[in-house]
Structure formats: structure tokens, C-alpha cells
Amino acid sequence: MKALEITLTVLEVIASIALVVVVLLQSGKEAGLSGAIAGNTDSYMGKHKGGSLDHIMASATKWIALAWLLLTLSLSLI
């Protein structure tokens, strides 16, 4: 049982570090109201490509966060 706890803890630390890195590597979004007032020169098609780096990072964030959540829940049950 102790080996399982150590393994899950190590995996959670790795997932935590990966989550922090992926979130920090994402580009910032528009500045809300100031972006709406100033106007937006990017087109919709150029900004929302399926294979773009932002899309990949957002998807990676979701999956790493889900893994972190499951690891945290499993560690709390041990």
C-alpha cells in the first residue's frame, strides 16, 4: 500500500509541474473591454485554427487538469 501511495504522489507532482508549465506557456487572451474598443485586426479563421499551438495547449491543460484531479481524489481515498 505504501508503494502505491508513493507512486501516486510522484505522478501528482509530475502532473502539477506539467500543469503549471502548460498554463504559463499559453498566450494571453484579448484585454476584454479595451480590446473591443480598440478593435480587433485578427480574423476569425486565422485565430481559431484547430491545429494551432493555442488549441493544443488548451487541450493539454484540460487533460492534465483532469489527471491531476483524479490523482488527488485517489490519494485522498488511500
PDB file of N, CA, C and O in Angstrom:
ATOM      1  N   MET A   1       0.821  -1.191   0.000  1.00  0.00           N
ATOM      2  CA  MET A   1       0.000   0.000   0.000  1.00  0.00           C
ATOM      3  C   MET A   1       0.865   1.256   0.000  1.00  0.00           C
ATOM      4  O   MET A   1       0.505   2.239  -0.610  1.00  0.00           O
ATOM      5  N   LYS A   2       1.992   1.205   0.663  1.00  0.00           N
ATOM      6  CA  LYS A   2       2.893   2.352   0.722  1.00  0.00           C
ATOM      7  C   LYS A   2       3.494   2.642  -0.652  1.00  0.00           C
ATOM      8  O   LYS A   2       3.663   3.808  -1.017  1.00  0.00           O
ATOM      9  N   ALA A   3       3.786   1.604  -1.431  1.00  0.00           N
ATOM     10  CA  ALA A   3       4.357   1.794  -2.765  1.00  0.00           C
ATOM     11  C   ALA A   3       3.353   2.481  -3.686  1.00  0.00           C
ATOM     12  O   ALA A   3       3.724   3.338  -4.504  1.00  0.00           O
ATOM     13  N   LEU A   4       2.079   2.133  -3.560  1.00  0.00           N
ATOM     14  CA  LEU A   4       1.035   2.758  -4.364  1.00  0.00           C
ATOM     15  C   LEU A   4       0.910   4.244  -4.018  1.00  0.00           C
ATOM     16  O   LEU A   4       0.784   5.091  -4.903  1.00  0.00           O
ATOM     17  N   GLU A   5       0.981   4.552  -2.729  1.00  0.00           N
ATOM     18  CA  GLU A   5       0.893   5.948  -2.295  1.00  0.00           C
ATOM     19  C   GLU A   5       2.069   6.766  -2.812  1.00  0.00           C
ATOM     20  O   GLU A   5       1.895   7.903  -3.269  1.00  0.00           O
ATOM     21  N   ILE A   6       3.262   6.192  -2.767  1.00  0.00           N
ATOM     22  CA  ILE A   6       4.449   6.891  -3.261  1.00  0.00           C
ATOM     23  C   ILE A   6       4.347   7.106  -4.770  1.00  0.00           C
ATOM     24  O   ILE A   6       4.643   8.190  -5.273  1.00  0.00           O
ATOM     25  N   THR A   7       3.895   6.088  -5.489  1.00  0.00           N
ATOM     26  CA  THR A   7       3.747   6.193  -6.939  1.00  0.00           C
ATOM     27  C   THR A   7       2.733   7.265  -7.314  1.00  0.00           C
ATOM     28  O   THR A   7       2.980   8.091  -8.202  1.00  0.00           O
ATOM     29  N   LEU A   8       1.596   7.283  -6.641  1.00  0.00           N
ATOM     30  CA  LEU A   8       0.575   8.281  -6.927  1.00  0.00           C
ATOM     31  C   LEU A   8       1.044   9.692  -6.569  1.00  0.00           C
ATOM     32  O   LEU A   8       0.727  10.652  -7.272  1.00  0.00           O
ATOM     33  N   THR A   9       1.804   9.807  -5.505  1.00  0.00           N
ATOM     34  CA  THR A   9       2.334  11.110  -5.112  1.00  0.00           C
ATOM     35  C   THR A   9       3.324  11.636  -6.143  1.00  0.00           C
ATOM     36  O   THR A   9       3.293  12.820  -6.505  1.00  0.00           O
ATOM     37  N   VAL A  10       4.200  10.767  -6.619  1.00  0.00           N
ATOM     38  CA  VAL A  10       5.162  11.170  -7.650  1.00  0.00           C
ATOM     39  C   VAL A  10       4.431  11.584  -8.926  1.00  0.00           C
ATOM     40  O   VAL A  10       4.760  12.593  -9.550  1.00  0.00           O
ATOM     41  N   LEU A  11       3.417  10.817  -9.319  1.00  0.00           N
ATOM     42  CA  LEU A  11       2.636  11.162 -10.506  1.00  0.00           C
ATOM     43  C   LEU A  11       1.905  12.490 -10.332  1.00  0.00           C
ATOM     44  O   LEU A  11       1.793  13.284 -11.275  1.00  0.00           O
ATOM     45  N   GLU A  12       1.426  12.761  -9.123  1.00  0.00           N
ATOM     46  CA  GLU A  12       0.737  14.029  -8.876  1.00  0.00           C
ATOM     47  C   GLU A  12       1.706  15.206  -8.934  1.00  0.00           C
ATOM     48  O   GLU A  12       1.355  16.270  -9.455  1.00  0.00           O
ATOM     49  N   VAL A  13       2.899  15.028  -8.434  1.00  0.00           N
ATOM     50  CA  VAL A  13       3.901  16.098  -8.512  1.00  0.00           C
ATOM     51  C   VAL A  13       4.251  16.381  -9.976  1.00  0.00           C
ATOM     52  O   VAL A  13       4.341  17.541 -10.394  1.00  0.00           O
ATOM     53  N   ILE A  14       4.414  15.328 -10.769  1.00  0.00           N
ATOM     54  CA  ILE A  14       4.713  15.496 -12.195  1.00  0.00           C
ATOM     55  C   ILE A  14       3.547  16.206 -12.892  1.00  0.00           C
ATOM     56  O   ILE A  14       3.758  17.120 -13.692  1.00  0.00           O
ATOM     57  N   ALA A  15       2.318  15.790 -12.585  1.00  0.00           N
ATOM     58  CA  ALA A  15       1.147  16.423 -13.193  1.00  0.00           C
ATOM     59  C   ALA A  15       1.033  17.883 -12.761  1.00  0.00           C
ATOM     60  O   ALA A  15       0.648  18.746 -13.563  1.00  0.00           O
ATOM     61  N   SER A  16       1.359  18.185 -11.513  1.00  0.00           N
ATOM     62  CA  SER A  16       1.298  19.562 -11.025  1.00  0.00           C
ATOM     63  C   SER A  16       2.293  20.450 -11.761  1.00  0.00           C
ATOM     64  O   SER A  16       1.948  21.564 -12.192  1.00  0.00           O
ATOM     65  N   ILE A  17       3.508  19.978 -11.913  1.00  0.00           N
ATOM     66  CA  ILE A  17       4.528  20.751 -12.617  1.00  0.00           C
ATOM     67  C   ILE A  17       4.145  20.928 -14.082  1.00  0.00           C
ATOM     68  O   ILE A  17       4.271  22.022 -14.640  1.00  0.00           O
ATOM     69  N   ALA A  18       3.642  19.866 -14.695  1.00  0.00           N
ATOM     70  CA  ALA A  18       3.230  19.951 -16.099  1.00  0.00           C
ATOM     71  C   ALA A  18       2.081  20.936 -16.276  1.00  0.00           C
ATOM     72  O   ALA A  18       2.046  21.701 -17.252  1.00  0.00           O
ATOM     73  N   LEU A  19       1.145  20.945 -15.340  1.00  0.00           N
ATOM     74  CA  LEU A  19       0.010  21.859 -15.424  1.00  0.00           C
ATOM     75  C   LEU A  19       0.467  23.315 -15.315  1.00  0.00           C
ATOM     76  O   LEU A  19       0.019  24.177 -16.074  1.00  0.00           O
ATOM     77  N   VAL A  20       1.378  23.589 -14.413  1.00  0.00           N
ATOM     78  CA  VAL A  20       1.903  24.949 -14.254  1.00  0.00           C
ATOM     79  C   VAL A  20       2.633  25.383 -15.527  1.00  0.00           C
ATOM     80  O   VAL A  20       2.443  26.499 -16.030  1.00  0.00           O
ATOM     81  N   VAL A  21       3.442  24.499 -16.080  1.00  0.00           N
ATOM     82  CA  VAL A  21       4.208  24.835 -17.281  1.00  0.00           C
ATOM     83  C   VAL A  21       3.286  25.090 -18.470  1.00  0.00           C
ATOM     84  O   VAL A  21       3.447  26.069 -19.205  1.00  0.00           O
ATOM     85  N   VAL A  22       2.288  24.226 -18.650  1.00  0.00           N
ATOM     86  CA  VAL A  22       1.374  24.379 -19.791  1.00  0.00           C
ATOM     87  C   VAL A  22       0.559  25.666 -19.668  1.00  0.00           C
ATOM     88  O   VAL A  22       0.356  26.375 -20.654  1.00  0.00           O
ATOM     89  N   VAL A  23       0.120  26.003 -18.472  1.00  0.00           N
ATOM     90  CA  VAL A  23      -0.648  27.232 -18.287  1.00  0.00           C
ATOM     91  C   VAL A  23       0.234  28.457 -18.538  1.00  0.00           C
ATOM     92  O   VAL A  23      -0.200  29.424 -19.172  1.00  0.00           O
ATOM     93  N   LEU A  24       1.461  28.429 -18.084  1.00  0.00           N
ATOM     94  CA  LEU A  24       2.351  29.569 -18.292  1.00  0.00           C
ATOM     95  C   LEU A  24       2.761  29.748 -19.748  1.00  0.00           C
ATOM     96  O   LEU A  24       3.073  30.854 -20.176  1.00  0.00           O
ATOM     97  N   LEU A  25       2.768  28.677 -20.529  1.00  0.00           N
ATOM     98  CA  LEU A  25       3.154  28.767 -21.929  1.00  0.00           C
ATOM     99  C   LEU A  25       2.033  29.258 -22.839  1.00  0.00           C
ATOM    100  O   LEU A  25       2.283  29.616 -23.984  1.00  0.00           O
ATOM    101  N   GLN A  26       0.813  29.294 -22.333  1.00  0.00           N
ATOM    102  CA  GLN A  26      -0.304  29.751 -23.160  1.00  0.00           C
ATOM    103  C   GLN A  26      -0.220  31.251 -23.382  1.00  0.00           C
ATOM    104  O   GLN A  26       0.219  32.000 -22.511  1.00  0.00           O
ATOM    105  N   SER A  27      -0.665  31.677 -24.559  1.00  0.00           N
ATOM    106  CA  SER A  27      -0.655  33.109 -24.841  1.00  0.00           C
ATOM    107  C   SER A  27      -1.850  33.767 -24.171  1.00  0.00           C
ATOM    108  O   SER A  27      -2.878  33.136 -23.948  1.00  0.00           O
ATOM    109  N   GLY A  28      -1.706  35.047 -23.863  1.00  0.00           N
ATOM    110  CA  GLY A  28      -2.764  35.786 -23.206  1.00  0.00           C
ATOM    111  C   GLY A  28      -3.930  36.044 -24.147  1.00  0.00           C
ATOM    112  O   GLY A  28      -3.775  36.136 -25.362  1.00  0.00           O
ATOM    113  N   LYS A  29      -5.096  36.194 -23.591  1.00  0.00           N
ATOM    114  CA  LYS A  29      -6.294  36.491 -24.378  1.00  0.00           C
ATOM    115  C   LYS A  29      -6.407  37.997 -24.572  1.00  0.00           C
ATOM    116  O   LYS A  29      -5.662  38.782 -24.007  1.00  0.00           O
ATOM    117  N   GLU A  30      -7.387  38.421 -25.347  1.00  0.00           N
ATOM    118  CA  GLU A  30      -7.616  39.849 -25.565  1.00  0.00           C
ATOM    119  C   GLU A  30      -7.890  40.541 -24.242  1.00  0.00           C
ATOM    120  O   GLU A  30      -8.340  39.933 -23.284  1.00  0.00           O
ATOM    121  N   ALA A  31      -7.717  41.819 -24.225  1.00  0.00           N
ATOM    122  CA  ALA A  31      -7.819  42.592 -22.990  1.00  0.00           C
ATOM    123  C   ALA A  31      -9.254  42.996 -22.677  1.00  0.00           C
ATOM    124  O   ALA A  31      -9.495  44.078 -22.167  1.00  0.00           O
ATOM    125  N   GLY A  32     -10.212  42.171 -22.994  1.00  0.00           N
ATOM    126  CA  GLY A  32     -11.601  42.418 -22.622  1.00  0.00           C
ATOM    127  C   GLY A  32     -12.177  43.648 -23.282  1.00  0.00           C
ATOM    128  O   GLY A  32     -12.204  43.769 -24.497  1.00  0.00           O
ATOM    129  N   LEU A  33     -12.640  44.595 -22.486  1.00  0.00           N
ATOM    130  CA  LEU A  33     -13.311  45.785 -22.994  1.00  0.00           C
ATOM    131  C   LEU A  33     -12.366  46.662 -23.813  1.00  0.00           C
ATOM    132  O   LEU A  33     -12.754  47.198 -24.852  1.00  0.00           O
ATOM    133  N   SER A  34     -11.121  46.786 -23.395  1.00  0.00           N
ATOM    134  CA  SER A  34     -10.188  47.615 -24.160  1.00  0.00           C
ATOM    135  C   SER A  34      -9.905  47.008 -25.530  1.00  0.00           C
ATOM    136  O   SER A  34      -9.689  47.723 -26.495  1.00  0.00           O
ATOM    137  N   GLY A  35      -9.934  45.699 -25.637  1.00  0.00           N
ATOM    138  CA  GLY A  35      -9.772  45.056 -26.933  1.00  0.00           C
ATOM    139  C   GLY A  35     -10.973  45.277 -27.823  1.00  0.00           C
ATOM    140  O   GLY A  35     -10.851  45.402 -29.040  1.00  0.00           O
ATOM    141  N   ALA A  36     -12.155  45.357 -27.240  1.00  0.00           N
ATOM    142  CA  ALA A  36     -13.368  45.598 -28.018  1.00  0.00           C
ATOM    143  C   ALA A  36     -13.427  47.039 -28.503  1.00  0.00           C
ATOM    144  O   ALA A  36     -13.886  47.322 -29.607  1.00  0.00           O
ATOM    145  N   ILE A  37     -12.963  47.983 -27.696  1.00  0.00           N
ATOM    146  CA  ILE A  37     -12.988  49.400 -28.073  1.00  0.00           C
ATOM    147  C   ILE A  37     -11.939  49.673 -29.147  1.00  0.00           C
ATOM    148  O   ILE A  37     -12.199  50.355 -30.130  1.00  0.00           O
ATOM    149  N   ALA A  38     -10.754  49.128 -28.974  1.00  0.00           N
ATOM    150  CA  ALA A  38      -9.666  49.381 -29.918  1.00  0.00           C
ATOM    151  C   ALA A  38      -9.876  48.655 -31.229  1.00  0.00           C
ATOM    152  O   ALA A  38      -9.306  49.027 -32.248  1.00  0.00           O
ATOM    153  N   GLY A  39     -10.666  47.618 -31.234  1.00  0.00           N
ATOM    154  CA  GLY A  39     -10.890  46.849 -32.447  1.00  0.00           C
ATOM    155  C   GLY A  39      -9.960  45.661 -32.514  1.00  0.00           C
ATOM    156  O   GLY A  39      -8.938  45.597 -31.836  1.00  0.00           O
ATOM    157  N   ASN A  40     -10.306  44.723 -33.338  1.00  0.00           N
ATOM    158  CA  ASN A  40      -9.527  43.502 -33.453  1.00  0.00           C
ATOM    159  C   ASN A  40      -9.156  43.309 -34.908  1.00  0.00           C
ATOM    160  O   ASN A  40     -10.018  43.229 -35.770  1.00  0.00           O
ATOM    161  N   THR A  41      -7.869  43.243 -35.206  1.00  0.00           N
ATOM    162  CA  THR A  41      -7.429  43.102 -36.588  1.00  0.00           C
ATOM    163  C   THR A  41      -7.310  41.651 -37.009  1.00  0.00           C
ATOM    164  O   THR A  41      -7.180  41.360 -38.176  1.00  0.00           O
ATOM    165  N   ASP A  42      -7.327  40.710 -36.049  1.00  0.00           N
ATOM    166  CA  ASP A  42      -7.235  39.292 -36.389  1.00  0.00           C
ATOM    167  C   ASP A  42      -8.568  38.802 -36.929  1.00  0.00           C
ATOM    168  O   ASP A  42      -9.621  39.140 -36.420  1.00  0.00           O
ATOM    169  N   SER A  43      -8.506  37.979 -37.948  1.00  0.00           N
ATOM    170  CA  SER A  43      -9.738  37.400 -38.470  1.00  0.00           C
ATOM    171  C   SER A  43     -10.101  36.160 -37.663  1.00  0.00           C
ATOM    172  O   SER A  43      -9.263  35.562 -37.000  1.00  0.00           O
ATOM    173  N   TYR A  44     -11.360  35.773 -37.763  1.00  0.00           N
ATOM    174  CA  TYR A  44     -11.820  34.612 -37.009  1.00  0.00           C
ATOM    175  C   TYR A  44     -11.122  33.347 -37.488  1.00  0.00           C
ATOM    176  O   TYR A  44     -10.705  32.523 -36.698  1.00  0.00           O
ATOM    177  N   MET A  45     -10.989  33.200 -38.786  1.00  0.00           N
ATOM    178  CA  MET A  45     -10.396  31.979 -39.332  1.00  0.00           C
ATOM    179  C   MET A  45      -8.911  31.869 -38.988  1.00  0.00           C
ATOM    180  O   MET A  45      -8.413  30.796 -38.738  1.00  0.00           O
ATOM    181  N   GLY A  46      -8.201  32.949 -38.965  1.00  0.00           N
ATOM    182  CA  GLY A  46      -6.781  32.904 -38.656  1.00  0.00           C
ATOM    183  C   GLY A  46      -6.506  32.668 -37.186  1.00  0.00           C
ATOM    184  O   GLY A  46      -5.454  32.182 -36.811  1.00  0.00           O
ATOM    185  N   LYS A  47      -7.465  33.010 -36.354  1.00  0.00           N
ATOM    186  CA  LYS A  47      -7.264  32.916 -34.912  1.00  0.00           C
ATOM    187  C   LYS A  47      -7.723  31.589 -34.329  1.00  0.00           C
ATOM    188  O   LYS A  47      -7.272  31.176 -33.279  1.00  0.00           O
ATOM    189  N   HIS A  48      -8.647  30.898 -34.994  1.00  0.00           N
ATOM    190  CA  HIS A  48      -9.254  29.699 -34.426  1.00  0.00           C
ATOM    191  C   HIS A  48      -8.957  28.447 -35.252  1.00  0.00           C
ATOM    192  O   HIS A  48      -9.850  27.688 -35.576  1.00  0.00           O
ATOM    193  N   LYS A  49      -7.731  28.253 -35.602  1.00  0.00           N
ATOM    194  CA  LYS A  49      -7.357  27.049 -36.342  1.00  0.00           C
ATOM    195  C   LYS A  49      -7.302  25.872 -35.380  1.00  0.00           C
ATOM    196  O   LYS A  49      -6.845  25.992 -34.257  1.00  0.00           O
ATOM    197  N   GLY A  50      -7.748  24.703 -35.848  1.00  0.00           N
ATOM    198  CA  GLY A  50      -7.797  23.532 -34.981  1.00  0.00           C
ATOM    199  C   GLY A  50      -6.437  23.026 -34.556  1.00  0.00           C
ATOM    200  O   GLY A  50      -6.276  22.494 -33.471  1.00  0.00           O
ATOM    201  N   GLY A  51      -5.424  23.179 -35.388  1.00  0.00           N
ATOM    202  CA  GLY A  51      -4.108  22.649 -35.067  1.00  0.00           C
ATOM    203  C   GLY A  51      -3.155  23.690 -34.525  1.00  0.00           C
ATOM    204  O   GLY A  51      -1.959  23.450 -34.466  1.00  0.00           O
ATOM    205  N   SER A  52      -3.661  24.841 -34.134  1.00  0.00           N
ATOM    206  CA  SER A  52      -2.781  25.894 -33.649  1.00  0.00           C
ATOM    207  C   SER A  52      -2.197  25.533 -32.293  1.00  0.00           C
ATOM    208  O   SER A  52      -2.723  24.683 -31.573  1.00  0.00           O
ATOM    209  N   LEU A  53      -1.122  26.192 -31.964  1.00  0.00           N
ATOM    210  CA  LEU A  53      -0.447  25.924 -30.696  1.00  0.00           C
ATOM    211  C   LEU A  53      -1.344  26.257 -29.509  1.00  0.00           C
ATOM    212  O   LEU A  53      -1.343  25.538 -28.509  1.00  0.00           O
ATOM    213  N   ASP A  54      -2.131  27.335 -29.630  1.00  0.00           N
ATOM    214  CA  ASP A  54      -3.044  27.689 -28.538  1.00  0.00           C
ATOM    215  C   ASP A  54      -4.088  26.606 -28.310  1.00  0.00           C
ATOM    216  O   ASP A  54      -4.444  26.305 -27.170  1.00  0.00           O
ATOM    217  N   HIS A  55      -4.589  26.030 -29.380  1.00  0.00           N
ATOM    218  CA  HIS A  55      -5.587  24.965 -29.256  1.00  0.00           C
ATOM    219  C   HIS A  55      -4.975  23.720 -28.615  1.00  0.00           C
ATOM    220  O   HIS A  55      -5.594  23.080 -27.766  1.00  0.00           O
ATOM    221  N   ILE A  56      -3.767  23.393 -29.006  1.00  0.00           N
ATOM    222  CA  ILE A  56      -3.079  22.226 -28.434  1.00  0.00           C
ATOM    223  C   ILE A  56      -2.808  22.445 -26.946  1.00  0.00           C
ATOM    224  O   ILE A  56      -3.010  21.541 -26.129  1.00  0.00           O
ATOM    225  N   MET A  57      -2.374  23.652 -26.585  1.00  0.00           N
ATOM    226  CA  MET A  57      -2.098  23.959 -25.180  1.00  0.00           C
ATOM    227  C   MET A  57      -3.374  23.938 -24.344  1.00  0.00           C
ATOM    228  O   MET A  57      -3.364  23.460 -23.212  1.00  0.00           O
ATOM    229  N   ALA A  58      -4.469  24.448 -24.893  1.00  0.00           N
ATOM    230  CA  ALA A  58      -5.737  24.431 -24.164  1.00  0.00           C
ATOM    231  C   ALA A  58      -6.215  22.999 -23.953  1.00  0.00           C
ATOM    232  O   ALA A  58      -6.699  22.648 -22.868  1.00  0.00           O
ATOM    233  N   SER A  59      -6.056  22.178 -24.957  1.00  0.00           N
ATOM    234  CA  SER A  59      -6.451  20.776 -24.828  1.00  0.00           C
ATOM    235  C   SER A  59      -5.562  20.046 -23.814  1.00  0.00           C
ATOM    236  O   SER A  59      -6.056  19.263 -22.995  1.00  0.00           O
ATOM    237  N   ALA A  60      -4.262  20.313 -23.865  1.00  0.00           N
ATOM    238  CA  ALA A  60      -3.342  19.698 -22.915  1.00  0.00           C
ATOM    239  C   ALA A  60      -3.664  20.132 -21.487  1.00  0.00           C
ATOM    240  O   ALA A  60      -3.589  19.318 -20.553  1.00  0.00           O
ATOM    241  N   THR A  61      -4.045  21.394 -21.312  1.00  0.00           N
ATOM    242  CA  THR A  61      -4.408  21.886 -19.983  1.00  0.00           C
ATOM    243  C   THR A  61      -5.602  21.122 -19.429  1.00  0.00           C
ATOM    244  O   THR A  61      -5.616  20.735 -18.258  1.00  0.00           O
ATOM    245  N   LYS A  62      -6.605  20.896 -20.265  1.00  0.00           N
ATOM    246  CA  LYS A  62      -7.793  20.167 -19.817  1.00  0.00           C
ATOM    247  C   LYS A  62      -7.451  18.746 -19.385  1.00  0.00           C
ATOM    248  O   LYS A  62      -7.900  18.281 -18.332  1.00  0.00           O
ATOM    249  N   TRP A  63      -6.654  18.056 -20.184  1.00  0.00           N
ATOM    250  CA  TRP A  63      -6.336  16.659 -19.870  1.00  0.00           C
ATOM    251  C   TRP A  63      -5.404  16.535 -18.662  1.00  0.00           C
ATOM    252  O   TRP A  63      -5.571  15.630 -17.830  1.00  0.00           O
ATOM    253  N   ILE A  64      -4.442  17.417 -18.548  1.00  0.00           N
ATOM    254  CA  ILE A  64      -3.534  17.362 -17.393  1.00  0.00           C
ATOM    255  C   ILE A  64      -4.296  17.722 -16.123  1.00  0.00           C
ATOM    256  O   ILE A  64      -4.082  17.116 -15.067  1.00  0.00           O
ATOM    257  N   ALA A  65      -5.202  18.695 -16.202  1.00  0.00           N
ATOM    258  CA  ALA A  65      -6.001  19.056 -15.033  1.00  0.00           C
ATOM    259  C   ALA A  65      -6.913  17.897 -14.617  1.00  0.00           C
ATOM    260  O   ALA A  65      -7.093  17.648 -13.423  1.00  0.00           O
ATOM    261  N   LEU A  66      -7.470  17.188 -15.583  1.00  0.00           N
ATOM    262  CA  LEU A  66      -8.300  16.020 -15.263  1.00  0.00           C
ATOM    263  C   LEU A  66      -7.469  14.924 -14.589  1.00  0.00           C
ATOM    264  O   LEU A  66      -7.903  14.339 -13.593  1.00  0.00           O
ATOM    265  N   ALA A  67      -6.275  14.685 -15.109  1.00  0.00           N
ATOM    266  CA  ALA A  67      -5.392  13.687 -14.498  1.00  0.00           C
ATOM    267  C   ALA A  67      -5.002  14.097 -13.084  1.00  0.00           C
ATOM    268  O   ALA A  67      -4.994  13.268 -12.165  1.00  0.00           O
ATOM    269  N   TRP A  68      -4.713  15.392 -12.891  1.00  0.00           N
ATOM    270  CA  TRP A  68      -4.360  15.894 -11.561  1.00  0.00           C
ATOM    271  C   TRP A  68      -5.520  15.722 -10.588  1.00  0.00           C
ATOM    272  O   TRP A  68      -5.325  15.323  -9.440  1.00  0.00           O
ATOM    273  N   LEU A  69      -6.732  16.012 -11.059  1.00  0.00           N
ATOM    274  CA  LEU A  69      -7.921  15.854 -10.218  1.00  0.00           C
ATOM    275  C   LEU A  69      -8.119  14.399  -9.814  1.00  0.00           C
ATOM    276  O   LEU A  69      -8.380  14.095  -8.637  1.00  0.00           O
ATOM    277  N   LEU A  70      -7.992  13.493 -10.758  1.00  0.00           N
ATOM    278  CA  LEU A  70      -8.167  12.067 -10.451  1.00  0.00           C
ATOM    279  C   LEU A  70      -7.072  11.562  -9.509  1.00  0.00           C
ATOM    280  O   LEU A  70      -7.352  10.753  -8.611  1.00  0.00           O
ATOM    281  N   LEU A  71      -5.854  12.020  -9.709  1.00  0.00           N
ATOM    282  CA  LEU A  71      -4.773  11.629  -8.802  1.00  0.00           C
ATOM    283  C   LEU A  71      -5.011  12.151  -7.394  1.00  0.00           C
ATOM    284  O   LEU A  71      -4.779  11.450  -6.401  1.00  0.00           O
ATOM    285  N   THR A  72      -5.488  13.381  -7.286  1.00  0.00           N
ATOM    286  CA  THR A  72      -5.762  13.962  -5.983  1.00  0.00           C
ATOM    287  C   THR A  72      -6.875  13.208  -5.263  1.00  0.00           C
ATOM    288  O   THR A  72      -6.778  12.901  -4.069  1.00  0.00           O
ATOM    289  N   LEU A  73      -7.927  12.885  -5.998  1.00  0.00           N
ATOM    290  CA  LEU A  73      -9.019  12.119  -5.397  1.00  0.00           C
ATOM    291  C   LEU A  73      -8.584  10.728  -4.983  1.00  0.00           C
ATOM    292  O   LEU A  73      -8.969  10.241  -3.909  1.00  0.00           O
ATOM    293  N   SER A  74      -7.788  10.071  -5.800  1.00  0.00           N
ATOM    294  CA  SER A  74      -7.335   8.734  -5.442  1.00  0.00           C
ATOM    295  C   SER A  74      -6.392   8.777  -4.235  1.00  0.00           C
ATOM    296  O   SER A  74      -6.409   7.867  -3.409  1.00  0.00           O
ATOM    297  N   LEU A  75      -5.563   9.817  -4.135  1.00  0.00           N
ATOM    298  CA  LEU A  75      -4.680   9.934  -2.967  1.00  0.00           C
ATOM    299  C   LEU A  75      -5.464  10.216  -1.697  1.00  0.00           C
ATOM    300  O   LEU A  75      -5.073   9.777  -0.608  1.00  0.00           O
ATOM    301  N   SER A  76      -6.586  10.912  -1.824  1.00  0.00           N
ATOM    302  CA  SER A  76      -7.374  11.198  -0.624  1.00  0.00           C
ATOM    303  C   SER A  76      -8.121   9.960  -0.125  1.00  0.00           C
ATOM    304  O   SER A  76      -8.483   9.896   1.046  1.00  0.00           O
ATOM    305  N   LEU A  77      -8.322   8.987  -0.990  1.00  0.00           N
ATOM    306  CA  LEU A  77      -9.012   7.767  -0.601  1.00  0.00           C
ATOM    307  C   LEU A  77      -8.072   6.704  -0.031  1.00  0.00           C
ATOM    308  O   LEU A  77      -8.541   5.727   0.553  1.00  0.00           O
ATOM    309  N   ILE A  78      -6.780   6.887  -0.212  1.00  0.00           N
ATOM    310  CA  ILE A  78      -5.822   5.893   0.302  1.00  0.00           C
ATOM    311  C   ILE A  78      -5.555   6.139   1.768  1.00  0.00           C
ATOM    312  O   ILE A  78      -5.432   7.182   2.270  1.00  0.00           O
TER     313      ILE A  78
END
